[in-house]
PDB file of C-alpha atoms in Angstrom:
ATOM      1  CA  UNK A   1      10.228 -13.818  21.038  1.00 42.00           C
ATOM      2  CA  UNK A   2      10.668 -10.308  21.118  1.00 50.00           C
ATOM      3  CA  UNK A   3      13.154  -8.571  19.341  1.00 53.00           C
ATOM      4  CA  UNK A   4      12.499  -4.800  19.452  1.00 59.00           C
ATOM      5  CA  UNK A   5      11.413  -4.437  22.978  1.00 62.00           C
ATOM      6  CA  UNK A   6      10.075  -0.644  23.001  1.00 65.00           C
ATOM      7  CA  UNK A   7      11.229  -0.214  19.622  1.00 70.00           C
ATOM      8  CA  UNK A   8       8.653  -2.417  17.942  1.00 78.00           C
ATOM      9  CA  UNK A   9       5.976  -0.378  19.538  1.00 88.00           C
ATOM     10  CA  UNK A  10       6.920   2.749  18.162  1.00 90.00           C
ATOM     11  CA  UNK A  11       7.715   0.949  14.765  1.00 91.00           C
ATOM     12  CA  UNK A  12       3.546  -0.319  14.796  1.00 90.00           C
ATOM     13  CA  UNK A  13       2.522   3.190  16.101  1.00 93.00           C
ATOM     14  CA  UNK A  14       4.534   4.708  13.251  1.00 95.00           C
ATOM     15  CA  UNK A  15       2.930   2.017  11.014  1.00 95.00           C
ATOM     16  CA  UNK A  16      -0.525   3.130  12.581  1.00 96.00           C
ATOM     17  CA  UNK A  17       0.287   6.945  12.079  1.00 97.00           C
ATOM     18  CA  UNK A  18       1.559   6.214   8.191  1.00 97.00           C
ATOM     19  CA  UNK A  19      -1.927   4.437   7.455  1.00 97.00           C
ATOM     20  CA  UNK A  20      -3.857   7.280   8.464  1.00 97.00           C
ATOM     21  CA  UNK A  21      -1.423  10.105   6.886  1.00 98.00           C
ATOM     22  CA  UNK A  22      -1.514   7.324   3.832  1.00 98.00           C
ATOM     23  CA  UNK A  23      -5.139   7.782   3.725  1.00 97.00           C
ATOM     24  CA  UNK A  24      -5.210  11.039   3.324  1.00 97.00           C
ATOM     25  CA  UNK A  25      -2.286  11.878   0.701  1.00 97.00           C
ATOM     26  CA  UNK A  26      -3.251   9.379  -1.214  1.00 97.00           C
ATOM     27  CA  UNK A  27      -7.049  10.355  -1.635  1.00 96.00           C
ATOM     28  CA  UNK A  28      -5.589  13.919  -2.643  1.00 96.00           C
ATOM     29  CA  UNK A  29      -2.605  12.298  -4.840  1.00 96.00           C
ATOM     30  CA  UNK A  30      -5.433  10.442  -7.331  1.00 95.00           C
ATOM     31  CA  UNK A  31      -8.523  13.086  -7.002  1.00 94.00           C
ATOM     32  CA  UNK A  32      -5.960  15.229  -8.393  1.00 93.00           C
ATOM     33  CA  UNK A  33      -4.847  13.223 -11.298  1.00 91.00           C
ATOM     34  CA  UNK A  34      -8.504  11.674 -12.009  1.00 90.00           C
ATOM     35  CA  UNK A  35     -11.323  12.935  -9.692  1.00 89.00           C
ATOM     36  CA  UNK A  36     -11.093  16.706  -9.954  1.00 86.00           C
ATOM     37  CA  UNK A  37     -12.568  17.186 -13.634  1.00 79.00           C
ATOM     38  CA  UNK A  38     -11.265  14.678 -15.364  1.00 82.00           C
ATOM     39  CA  UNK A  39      -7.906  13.013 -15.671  1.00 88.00           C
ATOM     40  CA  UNK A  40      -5.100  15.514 -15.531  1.00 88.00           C
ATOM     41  CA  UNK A  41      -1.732  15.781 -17.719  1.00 90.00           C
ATOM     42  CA  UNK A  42       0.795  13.482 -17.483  1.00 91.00           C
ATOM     43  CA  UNK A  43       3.360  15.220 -19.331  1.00 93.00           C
ATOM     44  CA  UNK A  44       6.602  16.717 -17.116  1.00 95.00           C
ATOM     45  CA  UNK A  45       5.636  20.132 -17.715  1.00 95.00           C
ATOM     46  CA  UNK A  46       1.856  19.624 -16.103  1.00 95.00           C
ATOM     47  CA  UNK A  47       3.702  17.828 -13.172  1.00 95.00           C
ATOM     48  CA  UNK A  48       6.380  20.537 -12.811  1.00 95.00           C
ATOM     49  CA  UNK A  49       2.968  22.940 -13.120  1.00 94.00           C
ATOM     50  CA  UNK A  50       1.464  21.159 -10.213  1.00 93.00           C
ATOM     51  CA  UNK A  51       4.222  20.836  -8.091  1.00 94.00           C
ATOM     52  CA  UNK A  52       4.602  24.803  -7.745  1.00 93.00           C
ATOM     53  CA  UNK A  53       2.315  24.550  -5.466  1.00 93.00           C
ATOM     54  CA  UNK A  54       3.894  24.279  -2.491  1.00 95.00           C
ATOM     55  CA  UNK A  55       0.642  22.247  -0.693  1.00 96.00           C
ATOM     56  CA  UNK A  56       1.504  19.641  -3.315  1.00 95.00           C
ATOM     57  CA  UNK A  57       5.189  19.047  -2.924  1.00 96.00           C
ATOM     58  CA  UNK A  58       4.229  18.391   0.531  1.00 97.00           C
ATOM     59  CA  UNK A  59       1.872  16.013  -0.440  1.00 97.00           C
ATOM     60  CA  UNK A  60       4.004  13.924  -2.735  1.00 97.00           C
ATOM     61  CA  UNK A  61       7.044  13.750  -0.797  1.00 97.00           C
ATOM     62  CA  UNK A  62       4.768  12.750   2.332  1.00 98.00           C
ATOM     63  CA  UNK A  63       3.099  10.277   0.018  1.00 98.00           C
ATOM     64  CA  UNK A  64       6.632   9.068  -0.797  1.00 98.00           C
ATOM     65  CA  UNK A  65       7.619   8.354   2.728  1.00 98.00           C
ATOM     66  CA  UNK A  66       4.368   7.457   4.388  1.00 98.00           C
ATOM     67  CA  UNK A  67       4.278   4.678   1.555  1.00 98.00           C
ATOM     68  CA  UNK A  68       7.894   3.157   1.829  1.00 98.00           C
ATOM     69  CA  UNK A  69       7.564   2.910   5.747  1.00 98.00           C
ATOM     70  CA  UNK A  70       3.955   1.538   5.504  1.00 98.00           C
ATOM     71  CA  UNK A  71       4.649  -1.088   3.167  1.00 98.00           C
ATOM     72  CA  UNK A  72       8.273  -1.895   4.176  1.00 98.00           C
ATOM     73  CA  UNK A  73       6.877  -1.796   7.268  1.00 97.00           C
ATOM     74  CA  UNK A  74       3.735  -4.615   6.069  1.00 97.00           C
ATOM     75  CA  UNK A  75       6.587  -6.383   4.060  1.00 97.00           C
ATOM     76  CA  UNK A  76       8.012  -7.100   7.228  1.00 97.00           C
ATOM     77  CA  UNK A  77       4.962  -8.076   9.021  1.00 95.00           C
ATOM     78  CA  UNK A  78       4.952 -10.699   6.410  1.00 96.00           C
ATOM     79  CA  UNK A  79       8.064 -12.089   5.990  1.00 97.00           C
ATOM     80  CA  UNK A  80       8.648 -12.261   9.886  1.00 95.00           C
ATOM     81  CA  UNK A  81       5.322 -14.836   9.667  1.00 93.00           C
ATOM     82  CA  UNK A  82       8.341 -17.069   7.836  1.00 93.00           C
ATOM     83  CA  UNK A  83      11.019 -16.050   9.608  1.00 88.00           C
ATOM     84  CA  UNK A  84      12.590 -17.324  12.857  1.00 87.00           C
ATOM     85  CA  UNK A  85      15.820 -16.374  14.711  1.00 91.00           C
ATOM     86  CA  UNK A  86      16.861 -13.029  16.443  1.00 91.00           C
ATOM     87  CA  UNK A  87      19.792 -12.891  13.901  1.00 94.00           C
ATOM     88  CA  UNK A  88      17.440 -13.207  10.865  1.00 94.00           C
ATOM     89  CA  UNK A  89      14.906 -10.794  12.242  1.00 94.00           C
ATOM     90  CA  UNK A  90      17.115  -8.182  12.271  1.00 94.00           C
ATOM     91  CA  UNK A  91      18.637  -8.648   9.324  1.00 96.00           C
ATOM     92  CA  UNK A  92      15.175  -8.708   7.500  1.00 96.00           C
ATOM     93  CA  UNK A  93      14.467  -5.567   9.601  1.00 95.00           C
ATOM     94  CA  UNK A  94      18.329  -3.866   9.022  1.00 97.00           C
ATOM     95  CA  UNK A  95      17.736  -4.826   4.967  1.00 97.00           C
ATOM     96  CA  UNK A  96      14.224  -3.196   4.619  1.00 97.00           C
ATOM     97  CA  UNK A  97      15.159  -0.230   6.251  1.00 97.00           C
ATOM     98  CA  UNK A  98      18.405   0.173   3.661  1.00 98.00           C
ATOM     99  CA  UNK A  99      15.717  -0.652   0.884  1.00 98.00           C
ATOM    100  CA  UNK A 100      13.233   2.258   2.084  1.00 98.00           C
ATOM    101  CA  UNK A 101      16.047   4.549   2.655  1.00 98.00           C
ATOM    102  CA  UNK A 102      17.658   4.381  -0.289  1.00 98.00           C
ATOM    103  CA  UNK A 103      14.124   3.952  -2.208  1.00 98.00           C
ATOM    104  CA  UNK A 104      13.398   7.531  -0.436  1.00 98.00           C
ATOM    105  CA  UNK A 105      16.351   9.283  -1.440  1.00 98.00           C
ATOM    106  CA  UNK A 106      15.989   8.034  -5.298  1.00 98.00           C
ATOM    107  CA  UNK A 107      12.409   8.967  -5.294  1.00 97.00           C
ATOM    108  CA  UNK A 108      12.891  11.938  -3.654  1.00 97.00           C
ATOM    109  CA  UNK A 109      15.930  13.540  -6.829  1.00 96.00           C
ATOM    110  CA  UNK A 110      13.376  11.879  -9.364  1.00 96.00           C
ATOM    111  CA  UNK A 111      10.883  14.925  -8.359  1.00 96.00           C
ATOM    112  CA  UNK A 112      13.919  17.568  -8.024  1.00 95.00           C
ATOM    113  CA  UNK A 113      14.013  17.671 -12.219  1.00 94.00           C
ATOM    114  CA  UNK A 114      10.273  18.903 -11.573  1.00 93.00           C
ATOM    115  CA  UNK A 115      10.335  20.796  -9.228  1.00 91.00           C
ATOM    116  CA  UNK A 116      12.914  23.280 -10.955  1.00 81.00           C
ATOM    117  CA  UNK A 117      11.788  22.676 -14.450  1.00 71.00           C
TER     118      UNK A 117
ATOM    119  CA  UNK B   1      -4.883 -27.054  27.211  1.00 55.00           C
ATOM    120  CA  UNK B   2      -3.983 -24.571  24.446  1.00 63.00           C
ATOM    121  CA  UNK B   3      -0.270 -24.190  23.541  1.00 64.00           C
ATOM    122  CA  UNK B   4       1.512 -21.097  21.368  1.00 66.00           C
ATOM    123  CA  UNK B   5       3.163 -22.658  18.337  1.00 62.00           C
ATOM    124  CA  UNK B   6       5.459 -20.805  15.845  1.00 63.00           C
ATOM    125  CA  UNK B   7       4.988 -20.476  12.158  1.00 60.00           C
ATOM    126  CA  UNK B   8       7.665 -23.606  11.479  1.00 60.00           C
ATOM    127  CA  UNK B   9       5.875 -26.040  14.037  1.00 60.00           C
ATOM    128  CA  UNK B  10       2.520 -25.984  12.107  1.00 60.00           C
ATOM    129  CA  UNK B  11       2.380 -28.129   8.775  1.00 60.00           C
ATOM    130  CA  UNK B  12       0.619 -27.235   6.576  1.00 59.00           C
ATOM    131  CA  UNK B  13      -0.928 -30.101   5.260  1.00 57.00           C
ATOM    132  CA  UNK B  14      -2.538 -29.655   8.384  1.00 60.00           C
ATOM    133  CA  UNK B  15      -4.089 -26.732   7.356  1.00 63.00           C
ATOM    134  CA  UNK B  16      -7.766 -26.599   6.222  1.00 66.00           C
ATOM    135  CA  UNK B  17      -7.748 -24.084   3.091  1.00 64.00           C
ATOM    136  CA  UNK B  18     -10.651 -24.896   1.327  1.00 69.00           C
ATOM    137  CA  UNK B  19     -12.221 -21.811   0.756  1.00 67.00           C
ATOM    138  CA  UNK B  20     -15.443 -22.134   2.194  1.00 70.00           C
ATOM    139  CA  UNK B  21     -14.548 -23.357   5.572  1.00 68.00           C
ATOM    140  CA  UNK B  22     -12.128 -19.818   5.835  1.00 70.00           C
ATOM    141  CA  UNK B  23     -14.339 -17.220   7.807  1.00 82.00           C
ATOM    142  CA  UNK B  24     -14.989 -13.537   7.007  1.00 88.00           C
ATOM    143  CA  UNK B  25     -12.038 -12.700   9.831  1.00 88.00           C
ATOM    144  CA  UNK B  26      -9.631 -14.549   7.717  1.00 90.00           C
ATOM    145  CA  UNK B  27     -10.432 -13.549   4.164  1.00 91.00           C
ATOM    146  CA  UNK B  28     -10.278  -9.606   5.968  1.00 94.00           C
ATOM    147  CA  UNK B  29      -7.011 -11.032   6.703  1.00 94.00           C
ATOM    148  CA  UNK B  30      -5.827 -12.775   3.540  1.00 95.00           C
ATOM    149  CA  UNK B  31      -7.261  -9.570   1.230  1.00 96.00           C
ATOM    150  CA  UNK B  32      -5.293  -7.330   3.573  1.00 97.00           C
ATOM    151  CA  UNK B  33      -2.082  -8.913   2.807  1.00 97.00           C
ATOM    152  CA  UNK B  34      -2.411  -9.633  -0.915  1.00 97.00           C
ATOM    153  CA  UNK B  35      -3.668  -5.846  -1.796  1.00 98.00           C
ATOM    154  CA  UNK B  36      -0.603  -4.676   0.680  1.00 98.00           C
ATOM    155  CA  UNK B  37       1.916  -6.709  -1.416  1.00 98.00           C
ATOM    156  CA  UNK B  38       0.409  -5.547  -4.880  1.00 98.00           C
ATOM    157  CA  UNK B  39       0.434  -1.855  -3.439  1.00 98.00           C
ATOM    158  CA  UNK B  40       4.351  -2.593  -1.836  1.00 98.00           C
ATOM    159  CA  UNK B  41       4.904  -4.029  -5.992  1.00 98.00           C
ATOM    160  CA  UNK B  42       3.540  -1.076  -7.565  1.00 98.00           C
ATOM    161  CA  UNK B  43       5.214   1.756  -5.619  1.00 98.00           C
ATOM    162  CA  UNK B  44       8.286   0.330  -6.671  1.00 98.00           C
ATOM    163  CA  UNK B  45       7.125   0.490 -10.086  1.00 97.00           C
ATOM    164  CA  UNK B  46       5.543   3.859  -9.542  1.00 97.00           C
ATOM    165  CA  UNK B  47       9.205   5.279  -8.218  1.00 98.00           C
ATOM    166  CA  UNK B  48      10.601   3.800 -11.394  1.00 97.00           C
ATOM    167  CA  UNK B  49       8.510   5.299 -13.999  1.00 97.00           C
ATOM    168  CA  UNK B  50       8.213   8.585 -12.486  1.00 97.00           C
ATOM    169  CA  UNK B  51      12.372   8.512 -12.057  1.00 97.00           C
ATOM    170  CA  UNK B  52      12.656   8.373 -15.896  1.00 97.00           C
ATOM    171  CA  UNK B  53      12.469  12.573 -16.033  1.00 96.00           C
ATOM    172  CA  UNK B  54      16.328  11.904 -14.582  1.00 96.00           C
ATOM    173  CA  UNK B  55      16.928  10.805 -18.264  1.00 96.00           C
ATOM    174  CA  UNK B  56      15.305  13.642 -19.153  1.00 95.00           C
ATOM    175  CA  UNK B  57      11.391  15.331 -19.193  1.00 95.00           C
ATOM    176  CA  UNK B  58      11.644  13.337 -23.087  1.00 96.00           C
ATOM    177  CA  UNK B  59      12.127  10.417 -21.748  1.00 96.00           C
ATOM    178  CA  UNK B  60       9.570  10.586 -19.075  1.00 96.00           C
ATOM    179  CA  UNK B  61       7.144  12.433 -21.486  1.00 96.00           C
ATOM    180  CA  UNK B  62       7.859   9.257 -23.883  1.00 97.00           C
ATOM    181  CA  UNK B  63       7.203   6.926 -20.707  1.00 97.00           C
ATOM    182  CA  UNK B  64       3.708   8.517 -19.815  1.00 96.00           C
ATOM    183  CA  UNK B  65       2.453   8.020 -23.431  1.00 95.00           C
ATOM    184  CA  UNK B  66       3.586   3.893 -23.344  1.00 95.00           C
ATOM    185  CA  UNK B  67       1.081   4.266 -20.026  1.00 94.00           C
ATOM    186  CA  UNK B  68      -1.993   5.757 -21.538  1.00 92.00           C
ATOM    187  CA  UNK B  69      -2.384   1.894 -23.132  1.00 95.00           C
ATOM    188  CA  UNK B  70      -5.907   0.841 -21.847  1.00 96.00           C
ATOM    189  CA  UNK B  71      -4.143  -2.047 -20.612  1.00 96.00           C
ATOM    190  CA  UNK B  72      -2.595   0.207 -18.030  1.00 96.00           C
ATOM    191  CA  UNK B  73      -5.495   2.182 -17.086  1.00 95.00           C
ATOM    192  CA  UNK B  74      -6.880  -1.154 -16.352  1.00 97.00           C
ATOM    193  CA  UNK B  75      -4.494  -1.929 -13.888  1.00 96.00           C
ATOM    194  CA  UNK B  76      -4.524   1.562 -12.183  1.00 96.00           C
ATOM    195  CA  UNK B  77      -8.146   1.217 -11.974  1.00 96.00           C
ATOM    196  CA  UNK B  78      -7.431  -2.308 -10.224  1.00 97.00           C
ATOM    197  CA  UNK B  79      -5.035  -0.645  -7.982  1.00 97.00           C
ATOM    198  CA  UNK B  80      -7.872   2.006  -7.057  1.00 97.00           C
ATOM    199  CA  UNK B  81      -9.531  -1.315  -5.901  1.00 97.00           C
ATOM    200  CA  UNK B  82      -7.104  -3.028  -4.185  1.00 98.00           C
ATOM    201  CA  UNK B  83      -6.298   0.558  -2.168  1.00 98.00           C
ATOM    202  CA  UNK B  84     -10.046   1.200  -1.386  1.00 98.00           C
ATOM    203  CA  UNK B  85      -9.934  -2.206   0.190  1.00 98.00           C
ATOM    204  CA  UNK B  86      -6.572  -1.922   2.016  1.00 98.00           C
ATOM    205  CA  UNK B  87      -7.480   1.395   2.925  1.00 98.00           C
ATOM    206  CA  UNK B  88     -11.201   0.693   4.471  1.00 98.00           C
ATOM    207  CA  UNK B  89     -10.170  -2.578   5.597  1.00 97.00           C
ATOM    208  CA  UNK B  90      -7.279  -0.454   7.992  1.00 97.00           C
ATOM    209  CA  UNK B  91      -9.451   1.869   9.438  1.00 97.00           C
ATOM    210  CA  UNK B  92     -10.868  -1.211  10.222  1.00 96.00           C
ATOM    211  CA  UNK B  93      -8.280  -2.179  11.948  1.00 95.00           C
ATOM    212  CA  UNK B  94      -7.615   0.680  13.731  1.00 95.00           C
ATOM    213  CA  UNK B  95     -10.791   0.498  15.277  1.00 95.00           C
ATOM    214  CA  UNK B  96      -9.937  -2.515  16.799  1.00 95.00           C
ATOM    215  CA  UNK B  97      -6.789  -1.333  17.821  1.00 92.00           C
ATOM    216  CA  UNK B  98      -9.251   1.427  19.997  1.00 94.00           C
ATOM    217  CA  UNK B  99     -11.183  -1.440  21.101  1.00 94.00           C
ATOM    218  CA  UNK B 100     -14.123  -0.520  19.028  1.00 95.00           C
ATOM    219  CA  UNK B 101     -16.228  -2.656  17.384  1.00 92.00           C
ATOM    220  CA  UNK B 102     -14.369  -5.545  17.987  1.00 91.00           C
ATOM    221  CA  UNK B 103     -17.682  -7.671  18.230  1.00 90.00           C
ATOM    222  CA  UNK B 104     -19.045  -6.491  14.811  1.00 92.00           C
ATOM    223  CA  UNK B 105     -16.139  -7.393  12.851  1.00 92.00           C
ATOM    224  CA  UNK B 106     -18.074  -9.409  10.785  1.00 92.00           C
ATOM    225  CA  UNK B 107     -20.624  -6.098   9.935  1.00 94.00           C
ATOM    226  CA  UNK B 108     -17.799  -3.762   9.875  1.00 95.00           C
ATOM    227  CA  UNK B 109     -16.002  -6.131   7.194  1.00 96.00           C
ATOM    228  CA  UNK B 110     -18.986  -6.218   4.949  1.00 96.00           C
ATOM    229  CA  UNK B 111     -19.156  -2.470   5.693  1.00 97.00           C
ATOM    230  CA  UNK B 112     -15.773  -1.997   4.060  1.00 97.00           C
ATOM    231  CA  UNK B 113     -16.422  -3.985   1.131  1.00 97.00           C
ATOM    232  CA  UNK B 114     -19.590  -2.352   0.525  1.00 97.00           C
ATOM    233  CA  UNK B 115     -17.878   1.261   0.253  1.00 98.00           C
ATOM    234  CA  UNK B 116     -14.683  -0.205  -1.967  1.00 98.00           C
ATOM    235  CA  UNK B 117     -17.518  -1.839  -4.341  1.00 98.00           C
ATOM    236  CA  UNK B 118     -19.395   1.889  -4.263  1.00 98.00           C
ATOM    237  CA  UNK B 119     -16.166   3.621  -4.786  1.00 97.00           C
ATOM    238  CA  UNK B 120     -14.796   1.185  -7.492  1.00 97.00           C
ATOM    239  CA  UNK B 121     -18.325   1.466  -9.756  1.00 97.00           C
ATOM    240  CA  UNK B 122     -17.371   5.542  -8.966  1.00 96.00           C
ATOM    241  CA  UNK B 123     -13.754   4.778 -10.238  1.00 96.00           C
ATOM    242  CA  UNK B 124     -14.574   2.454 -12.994  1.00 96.00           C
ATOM    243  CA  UNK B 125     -17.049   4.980 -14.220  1.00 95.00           C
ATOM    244  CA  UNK B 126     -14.247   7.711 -14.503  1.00 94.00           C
ATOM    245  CA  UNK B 127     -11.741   4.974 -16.113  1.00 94.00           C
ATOM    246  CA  UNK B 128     -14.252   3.591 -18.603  1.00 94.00           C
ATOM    247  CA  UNK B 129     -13.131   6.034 -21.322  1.00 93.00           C
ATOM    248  CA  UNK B 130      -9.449   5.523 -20.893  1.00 93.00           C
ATOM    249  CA  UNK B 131      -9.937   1.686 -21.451  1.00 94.00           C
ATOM    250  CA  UNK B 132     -12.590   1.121 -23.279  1.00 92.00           C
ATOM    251  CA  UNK B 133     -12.191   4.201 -25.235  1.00 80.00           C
TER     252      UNK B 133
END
């Protein structure tokens, strides 16, 4: 059965792309917080401090997306190993991408408060 | 002759799942998907915790000290494991995916958990203070 035709290569290529991206954010994401001289502040005003930098807004909000589609993406993976039906594939496939959408656009106001304190 | 089946057709009763009869492909496999489902967890948790500043930074400030807990370093120091692994374990993959390596999959899969062991007694070093004090 396929479902996506063309689409579900570019979905696994985007998967593929996320993983490396992923990879990287994430190894600067927790050297920063515990590998760069010890463990850094976790108070709002060190994270406001730290996202002035421009370098690491980028890097959070990359690590926010790259992370939703790479394990919405996995999710799916694994629930279509239980699934069968065209009808029930896309609904697992319509209802993950409402979940990382609106999981981005939550995530993403939770940093604005930081980002202007 | 060999026939494709789908997941529903095979029973699992039918299944051999003792551990020691699953081989190193399918462990990769199985410690994939079970460190890619704790990660999937935790993000959701992590979007959470950091979204308390919308209650203010108090609240979040307030939040952050409930997570120094050693109990909680713990588990970020398990989730430095589990991403070493996912993480190695894809670029893994992705070698595959290149057509490399393919044969040593079995090497390549030690290989991985040889550098997440080196990088968790790295990790565990750094966290030993915040949990054990």
């Amino acid at each position: 059965m396929n479902v996506n035709g063309a689409r579900g290569v570019w979905g696994w290529l985007l998967q593929r792309v996320t993983a490396v991206g992923l990879i990287v954010v994430t190894g600067i994401h927790v050297c920063v917080l515990h590998f760069a001289g010890g463990h850094a502040e976790l108070t709002a005003a060190a994270v406001s401090a730290r996202l002035d930098r421009l370098a690491y807004m980028l890097v959070v909000y990359s690590l926010l997306a790259f992370a939703l589609y790479h394990g919405l993406y996995g999710l799916r993976s694994v629930i279509l190993d239980y699934t069968t039906g065209e009808r029930a594939v896309r609904a697992v496939t319509a209802g993950l991408w409402a979940v990382g959408l609106l999981a981005f656009l939550y995530g993403a106001l939770a940093l604005v408060p930081f980002i202007k304190g | 002759m060999y026939r494709l089946v789908t997941t529903r057709e095979v029973r699992y009763s039918d299944l051999d799942l003792w551990p020691g009869r699953i081989r190193i492909g399918m462990w990769a496999w199985l410690l994939h998907r079970v460190t890619g489902l704790a990660m999937v967890l935790y993000l959701f948790m992590h979007i959470g915790v950091i979204s308390s500043v919308l209650w203010g930074t108090r609240s979040f400030d307030a939040v952050m000290a409930t997570l120094k807990a050693p109990v909680f370093a713990a588990g970020e120091l398990l989730l430095i494991a589990a991403g070493l692994y996912h993480g190695l374990n894809g670029v893994r993959m992705i070698l595959f995916d290149l057509g490399i390596g393919v044969r040593s999959q079995k090497a390549l899969f030690w290989g991985a958990v040889t550098l997440a062991a080196v990088g968790f007694a790295w990790a565990a070093k750094v966290f030993w203070p915040l949990i054990f004090g």
